[in-house]
PDB file of C-alpha atoms in Angstrom:
ATOM      1  CA  MET A  39     -49.060 -76.242 164.876  1.00 39.00           C
ATOM      2  CA  VAL A  40     -49.943 -79.542 162.937  1.00 44.00           C
ATOM      3  CA  ARG A  41     -52.631 -79.121 160.317  1.00 49.00           C
ATOM      4  CA  ALA A  42     -55.459 -81.420 159.681  1.00 49.00           C
ATOM      5  CA  THR A  43     -53.786 -82.019 156.160  1.00 47.00           C
ATOM      6  CA  THR A  44     -50.571 -83.200 157.813  1.00 49.00           C
ATOM      7  CA  ILE A  45     -52.228 -85.546 160.056  1.00 52.00           C
ATOM      8  CA  LEU A  46     -54.062 -86.895 157.131  1.00 50.00           C
ATOM      9  CA  LEU A  47     -50.711 -87.260 155.071  1.00 47.00           C
ATOM     10  CA  CYS A  48     -49.087 -88.966 157.989  1.00 48.00           C
ATOM     11  CA  CYS A  49     -51.748 -91.611 158.389  1.00 49.00           C
ATOM     12  CA  LEU A  50     -51.508 -92.100 155.186  1.00 47.00           C
ATOM     13  CA  ALA A  51     -47.746 -92.581 154.492  1.00 44.00           C
ATOM     14  CA  THR A  52     -46.544 -94.183 157.639  1.00 45.00           C
ATOM     15  CA  VAL A  53     -48.596 -97.490 157.248  1.00 44.00           C
ATOM     16  CA  PRO A  54     -48.277 -99.701 154.228  1.00 47.00           C
ATOM     17  CA  TRP A  55     -51.347-100.529 152.002  1.00 46.00           C
ATOM     18  CA  ALA A  56     -52.936-103.726 152.513  1.00 47.00           C
ATOM     19  CA  ALA A  57     -54.690-105.606 149.705  1.00 47.00           C
ATOM     20  CA  ALA A  58     -58.197-106.995 150.997  1.00 46.00           C
ATOM     21  CA  ASP A  59     -59.642-108.486 147.856  1.00 55.00           C
ATOM     22  CA  GLU A  60     -59.836-105.574 145.422  1.00 65.00           C
ATOM     23  CA  ASP A  61     -60.117-102.850 148.062  1.00 73.00           C
ATOM     24  CA  ALA A  62     -56.830-101.224 149.578  1.00 75.00           C
ATOM     25  CA  ILE A  63     -56.974-100.842 153.304  1.00 83.00           C
ATOM     26  CA  LEU A  64     -54.804 -98.520 155.623  1.00 85.00           C
ATOM     27  CA  ASP A  65     -54.606 -98.634 159.300  1.00 88.00           C
ATOM     28  CA  GLY A  66     -52.976 -96.402 161.573  1.00 90.00           C
ATOM     29  CA  SER A  67     -52.640 -94.840 164.822  1.00 90.00           C
ATOM     30  CA  ALA A  68     -50.850 -92.093 167.044  1.00 91.00           C
ATOM     31  CA  ASP A  69     -50.327 -92.063 170.841  1.00 93.00           C
ATOM     32  CA  THR A  70     -50.258 -88.257 170.753  1.00 92.00           C
ATOM     33  CA  ILE A  71     -50.547 -85.322 168.665  1.00 87.00           C
ATOM     34  CA  THR A  72     -50.301 -81.779 170.040  1.00 84.00           C
ATOM     35  CA  SER A  73     -50.789 -78.120 168.835  1.00 77.00           C
ATOM     36  CA  ASP A  74     -50.856 -74.532 170.828  1.00 73.00           C
ATOM     37  CA  GLY A  75     -54.594 -75.024 171.007  1.00 72.00           C
ATOM     38  CA  TRP A  76     -55.440 -78.730 171.452  1.00 76.00           C
ATOM     39  CA  ALA A  77     -54.018 -82.143 172.093  1.00 86.00           C
ATOM     40  CA  ILE A  78     -55.187 -85.592 170.802  1.00 90.00           C
ATOM     41  CA  THR A  79     -54.753 -89.014 172.267  1.00 94.00           C
ATOM     42  CA  GLY A  80     -55.488 -92.563 171.525  1.00 94.00           C
ATOM     43  CA  LEU A  81     -55.757 -91.562 167.433  1.00 91.00           C
ATOM     44  CA  GLU A  82     -56.508 -94.653 165.296  1.00 94.00           C
ATOM     45  CA  SER A  83     -57.740 -94.346 161.819  1.00 91.00           C
ATOM     46  CA  SER A  84     -58.819 -96.913 158.792  1.00 92.00           C
ATOM     47  CA  PHE A  85     -59.279 -95.645 155.408  1.00 90.00           C
ATOM     48  CA  VAL A  86     -60.487 -98.023 152.582  1.00 90.00           C
ATOM     49  CA  LEU A  87     -59.598 -97.005 148.996  1.00 88.00           C
ATOM     50  CA  THR A  88     -62.413 -98.899 146.617  1.00 85.00           C
ATOM     51  CA  GLU A  89     -62.827 -98.387 142.781  1.00 84.00           C
ATOM     52  CA  SER A  90     -65.294 -95.626 143.367  1.00 85.00           C
ATOM     53  CA  SER A  91     -64.388 -93.976 146.410  1.00 87.00           C
ATOM     54  CA  LEU A  92     -61.978 -93.096 149.653  1.00 90.00           C
ATOM     55  CA  ASN A  93     -63.869 -93.878 153.115  1.00 92.00           C
ATOM     56  CA  GLY A  94     -62.601 -93.868 156.261  1.00 92.00           C
ATOM     57  CA  GLN A  95     -63.083 -93.744 160.073  1.00 93.00           C
ATOM     58  CA  VAL A  96     -61.118 -91.804 162.666  1.00 92.00           C
ATOM     59  CA  ARG A  97     -61.316 -92.494 166.312  1.00 94.00           C
ATOM     60  CA  MET A  98     -59.878 -90.444 168.898  1.00 93.00           C
ATOM     61  CA  ALA A  99     -59.715 -91.417 172.712  1.00 94.00           C
ATOM     62  CA  ARG A 100     -59.642 -87.926 173.851  1.00 91.00           C
ATOM     63  CA  ILE A 101     -59.754 -84.173 172.535  1.00 87.00           C
ATOM     64  CA  THR A 102     -58.378 -81.678 175.016  1.00 85.00           C
ATOM     65  CA  LEU A 103     -58.797 -77.948 174.051  1.00 77.00           C
ATOM     66  CA  THR A 104     -55.997 -76.206 175.813  1.00 75.00           C
ATOM     67  CA  ALA A 105     -57.335 -72.449 176.493  1.00 70.00           C
ATOM     68  CA  SER A 106     -60.385 -74.017 178.257  1.00 69.00           C
ATOM     69  CA  GLY A 107     -59.070 -77.491 179.655  1.00 73.00           C
ATOM     70  CA  GLN A 108     -62.480 -79.033 178.151  1.00 75.00           C
ATOM     71  CA  SER A 109     -62.010 -82.537 176.981  1.00 81.00           C
ATOM     72  CA  PHE A 110     -64.170 -84.745 174.749  1.00 84.00           C
ATOM     73  CA  ASP A 111     -63.550 -88.615 175.016  1.00 87.00           C
ATOM     74  CA  ASP A 112     -64.024 -91.246 172.587  1.00 91.00           C
ATOM     75  CA  VAL A 113     -64.749 -88.919 169.603  1.00 92.00           C
ATOM     76  CA  ARG A 114     -65.652 -90.731 166.069  1.00 94.00           C
ATOM     77  CA  VAL A 115     -65.675 -89.286 162.810  1.00 93.00           C
ATOM     78  CA  ALA A 116     -66.737 -91.582 159.477  1.00 95.00           C
ATOM     79  CA  CYS A 117     -66.810 -90.269 156.368  1.00 93.00           C
ATOM     80  CA  THR A 118     -68.277 -91.743 152.770  1.00 91.00           C
ATOM     81  CA  GLY A 119     -66.723 -90.180 149.818  1.00 91.00           C
ATOM     82  CA  ILE A 120     -63.467 -88.467 150.721  1.00 92.00           C
ATOM     83  CA  GLU A 121     -62.131 -85.854 148.532  1.00 92.00           C
ATOM     84  CA  ILE A 122     -58.049 -85.289 148.434  1.00 89.00           C
ATOM     85  CA  THR A 123     -57.467 -82.426 146.089  1.00 90.00           C
ATOM     86  CA  THR A 124     -54.507 -79.691 145.801  1.00 90.00           C
ATOM     87  CA  ARG A 125     -56.895 -77.492 147.871  1.00 90.00           C
ATOM     88  CA  GLY A 126     -57.245 -79.896 150.888  1.00 90.00           C
ATOM     89  CA  VAL A 127     -59.784 -82.468 152.137  1.00 90.00           C
ATOM     90  CA  ALA A 128     -63.378 -82.820 151.954  1.00 93.00           C
ATOM     91  CA  CYS A 129     -66.391 -84.767 153.110  1.00 93.00           C
ATOM     92  CA  GLY A 130     -69.732 -84.187 152.374  1.00 92.00           C
ATOM     93  CA  ARG A 131     -71.328 -87.104 154.141  1.00 92.00           C
ATOM     94  CA  ALA A 132     -69.734 -87.311 157.556  1.00 94.00           C
ATOM     95  CA  THR A 133     -71.131 -88.681 160.933  1.00 93.00           C
ATOM     96  CA  PHE A 134     -69.591 -87.295 164.187  1.00 92.00           C
ATOM     97  CA  THR A 135     -69.950 -89.160 167.232  1.00 93.00           C
ATOM     98  CA  ALA A 136     -69.145 -87.814 170.846  1.00 88.00           C
ATOM     99  CA  THR A 137     -70.241 -87.111 174.021  1.00 83.00           C
ATOM    100  CA  PHE A 138     -71.694 -83.309 173.970  1.00 76.00           C
ATOM    101  CA  PRO A 139     -71.911 -80.998 176.903  1.00 72.00           C
ATOM    102  CA  GLY A 140     -75.475 -81.037 178.090  1.00 73.00           C
ATOM    103  CA  LEU A 141     -76.550 -83.558 175.057  1.00 78.00           C
ATOM    104  CA  GLY A 142     -74.877 -86.814 175.932  1.00 83.00           C
ATOM    105  CA  ARG A 143     -73.846 -89.382 173.494  1.00 90.00           C
ATOM    106  CA  ARG A 144     -74.899 -88.502 170.044  1.00 89.00           C
ATOM    107  CA  THR A 145     -74.250 -89.624 166.646  1.00 91.00           C
ATOM    108  CA  LEU A 146     -74.697 -86.475 164.254  1.00 91.00           C
ATOM    109  CA  PRO A 147     -74.724 -86.014 160.414  1.00 92.00           C
ATOM    110  CA  GLY A 148     -72.637 -83.566 158.726  1.00 94.00           C
ATOM    111  CA  SER A 149     -69.614 -82.628 156.655  1.00 95.00           C
ATOM    112  CA  PHE A 150     -66.191 -81.347 157.202  1.00 92.00           C
ATOM    113  CA  THR A 151     -63.544 -79.533 154.739  1.00 93.00           C
ATOM    114  CA  TRP A 152     -59.814 -78.598 155.465  1.00 89.00           C
ATOM    115  CA  ASP A 153     -58.669 -75.877 153.159  1.00 90.00           C
ATOM    116  CA  ALA A 154     -54.674 -75.861 153.000  1.00 88.00           C
ATOM    117  CA  LEU A 155     -54.553 -72.428 151.144  1.00 88.00           C
ATOM    118  CA  ALA A 156     -56.678 -70.852 153.595  1.00 88.00           C
ATOM    119  CA  ALA A 157     -55.659 -72.802 156.706  1.00 86.00           C
ATOM    120  CA  THR A 158     -59.015 -73.233 157.728  1.00 88.00           C
ATOM    121  CA  ALA A 159     -61.121 -76.252 159.076  1.00 89.00           C
ATOM    122  CA  ARG A 160     -64.974 -76.343 158.520  1.00 93.00           C
ATOM    123  CA  ILE A 161     -67.295 -78.420 160.001  1.00 92.00           C
ATOM    124  CA  VAL A 162     -71.362 -78.489 159.455  1.00 95.00           C
ATOM    125  CA  LEU A 163     -73.397 -80.447 161.890  1.00 92.00           C
ATOM    126  CA  ARG A 164     -77.468 -80.571 160.624  1.00 89.00           C
ATOM    127  CA  ASP A 165     -80.688 -80.846 162.638  1.00 87.00           C
ATOM    128  CA  VAL A 166     -79.086 -81.818 165.627  1.00 88.00           C
ATOM    129  CA  ALA A 167     -81.959 -82.295 168.383  1.00 88.00           C
ATOM    130  CA  VAL A 168     -81.485 -79.879 171.060  1.00 88.00           C
ATOM    131  CA  ALA A 169     -84.008 -78.432 173.772  1.00 90.00           C
ATOM    132  CA  GLY A 170     -87.258 -80.138 172.159  1.00 90.00           C
ATOM    133  CA  GLY A 171     -86.195 -78.661 168.576  1.00 92.00           C
ATOM    134  CA  ARG A 172     -83.471 -78.578 165.846  1.00 92.00           C
ATOM    135  CA  ILE A 173     -80.356 -76.817 165.657  1.00 92.00           C
ATOM    136  CA  SER A 174     -77.765 -76.425 163.112  1.00 93.00           C
ATOM    137  CA  PHE A 175     -74.243 -75.334 163.227  1.00 92.00           C
ATOM    138  CA  ASP A 176     -71.612 -74.083 160.852  1.00 94.00           C
ATOM    139  CA  ILE A 177     -68.158 -74.162 162.400  1.00 90.00           C
ATOM    140  CA  LEU A 178     -65.170 -72.450 160.909  1.00 90.00           C
ATOM    141  CA  ALA A 179     -61.542 -72.741 162.643  1.00 84.00           C
ATOM    142  CA  ASP A 180     -58.203 -71.748 161.896  1.00 81.00           C
ATOM    143  CA  ASP A 181     -54.766 -70.490 164.004  1.00 74.00           C
ATOM    144  CA  THR A 182     -56.341 -67.655 165.363  1.00 77.00           C
ATOM    145  CA  ARG A 183     -60.118 -68.199 166.316  1.00 78.00           C
ATOM    146  CA  ILE A 184     -63.092 -70.761 166.487  1.00 81.00           C
ATOM    147  CA  GLU A 185     -66.564 -69.074 165.044  1.00 88.00           C
ATOM    148  CA  ALA A 186     -69.771 -71.108 165.290  1.00 88.00           C
ATOM    149  CA  SER A 187     -72.680 -69.865 163.516  1.00 93.00           C
ATOM    150  CA  TYR A 188     -75.955 -71.544 164.672  1.00 92.00           C
ATOM    151  CA  SER A 189     -79.925 -71.583 163.489  1.00 95.00           C
ATOM    152  CA  GLY A 190     -82.367 -73.456 165.362  1.00 93.00           C
ATOM    153  CA  ARG A 191     -86.467 -73.652 165.085  1.00 92.00           C
ATOM    154  CA  ALA A 192     -88.635 -74.850 167.673  1.00 92.00           C
ATOM    155  CA  LEU A 193     -86.212 -74.707 170.660  1.00 91.00           C
ATOM    156  CA  GLN A 194     -87.906 -74.859 174.141  1.00 93.00           C
ATOM    157  CA  ILE A 195     -86.482 -72.067 176.477  1.00 90.00           C
ATOM    158  CA  GLU A 196     -86.399 -74.131 179.499  1.00 90.00           C
ATOM    159  CA  GLY A 197     -83.981 -76.654 177.742  1.00 88.00           C
ATOM    160  CA  LEU A 198     -81.930 -73.828 176.369  1.00 86.00           C
ATOM    161  CA  LEU A 199     -81.352 -72.027 179.798  1.00 87.00           C
ATOM    162  CA  GLN A 200     -80.713 -75.733 181.039  1.00 84.00           C
ATOM    163  CA  LEU A 201     -78.114 -76.277 178.318  1.00 81.00           C
ATOM    164  CA  ALA A 202     -76.550 -72.871 178.749  1.00 78.00           C
ATOM    165  CA  GLY A 203     -75.935 -73.948 182.498  1.00 77.00           C
ATOM    166  CA  GLU A 204     -73.618 -76.531 181.098  1.00 73.00           C
ATOM    167  CA  PHE A 205     -70.977 -73.655 179.618  1.00 70.00           C
ATOM    168  CA  THR A 206     -71.888 -70.363 182.192  1.00 72.00           C
ATOM    169  CA  HIS A 207     -73.258 -69.864 185.293  1.00 76.00           C
ATOM    170  CA  ALA A 208     -74.249 -66.242 184.190  1.00 80.00           C
ATOM    171  CA  LEU A 209     -77.884 -67.265 183.167  1.00 78.00           C
ATOM    172  CA  ALA A 210     -78.437 -69.383 186.454  1.00 80.00           C
ATOM    173  CA  ASP A 211     -81.112 -67.189 188.182  1.00 85.00           C
ATOM    174  CA  TYR A 212     -83.026 -66.859 184.924  1.00 85.00           C
ATOM    175  CA  SER A 213     -86.157 -68.787 183.908  1.00 85.00           C
ATOM    176  CA  GLY A 214     -88.354 -69.064 181.323  1.00 86.00           C
ATOM    177  CA  GLY A 215     -91.328 -71.028 179.137  1.00 89.00           C
ATOM    178  CA  GLY A 216     -92.452 -71.484 175.419  1.00 92.00           C
ATOM    179  CA  GLN A 217     -90.380 -71.548 172.361  1.00 93.00           C
ATOM    180  CA  ALA A 218     -87.992 -69.807 170.345  1.00 91.00           C
ATOM    181  CA  ASP A 219     -86.300 -69.600 167.046  1.00 93.00           C
ATOM    182  CA  VAL A 220     -82.717 -69.009 167.613  1.00 91.00           C
ATOM    183  CA  ASN A 221     -79.962 -67.665 165.288  1.00 94.00           C
ATOM    184  CA  GLY A 222     -76.508 -66.485 166.031  1.00 92.00           C
ATOM    185  CA  ARG A 223     -72.752 -66.431 166.391  1.00 92.00           C
ATOM    186  CA  ILE A 224     -70.222 -67.773 169.052  1.00 85.00           C
ATOM    187  CA  PHE A 225     -66.785 -66.313 168.358  1.00 82.00           C
ATOM    188  CA  VAL A 226     -63.527 -67.849 170.786  1.00 74.00           C
ATOM    189  CA  PRO A 227     -60.050 -66.401 169.976  1.00 72.00           C
ATOM    190  CA  SER A 228     -57.225 -68.622 170.281  1.00 63.00           C
ATOM    191  CA  ASP A 229     -56.112 -67.220 173.637  1.00 64.00           C
ATOM    192  CA  GLY A 230     -59.474 -68.397 175.279  1.00 58.00           C
ATOM    193  CA  PRO A 231     -63.049 -67.592 175.228  1.00 55.00           C
TER     194      PRO A 231
END
């Protein structure tokens, strides 16, 4: 399986640095990157190394999850202040832009880390507007699973049921009203939901 650090290092190593004033710029691309669990097509990256920080943007034309067949088009990740250590890669100030099921096209603030020693990736999305309220996600992924914890406040129950319909038909006959605060965890093993 191709790891996130391998992808980043390939992007950094395969394209020559070009000087632009005093900042170093690195642009790269890949037609397809695949693993057992996912496939990325149309990868484009751009990194700028300044005197004070490493900043970057990555665009993926499509990410396809193998087990479910679900795909996400035109995914963009931008990061200010990328940290690369022997332990992995981290970005505390990231934005994620994608079309999310039931939510449409959104740009969401968050952070991500890749821990090379533990072989895990973590994405945190904060204060996502959902069903009239706000919800935050903490998503952890490795070779064996994706695990997402969530916590939301002041969510409209009717809107939650409508959003759930994007993922399952099990709640199609339910209806409700009012507000709710929610907390929970979603676990998806590598062999499917």
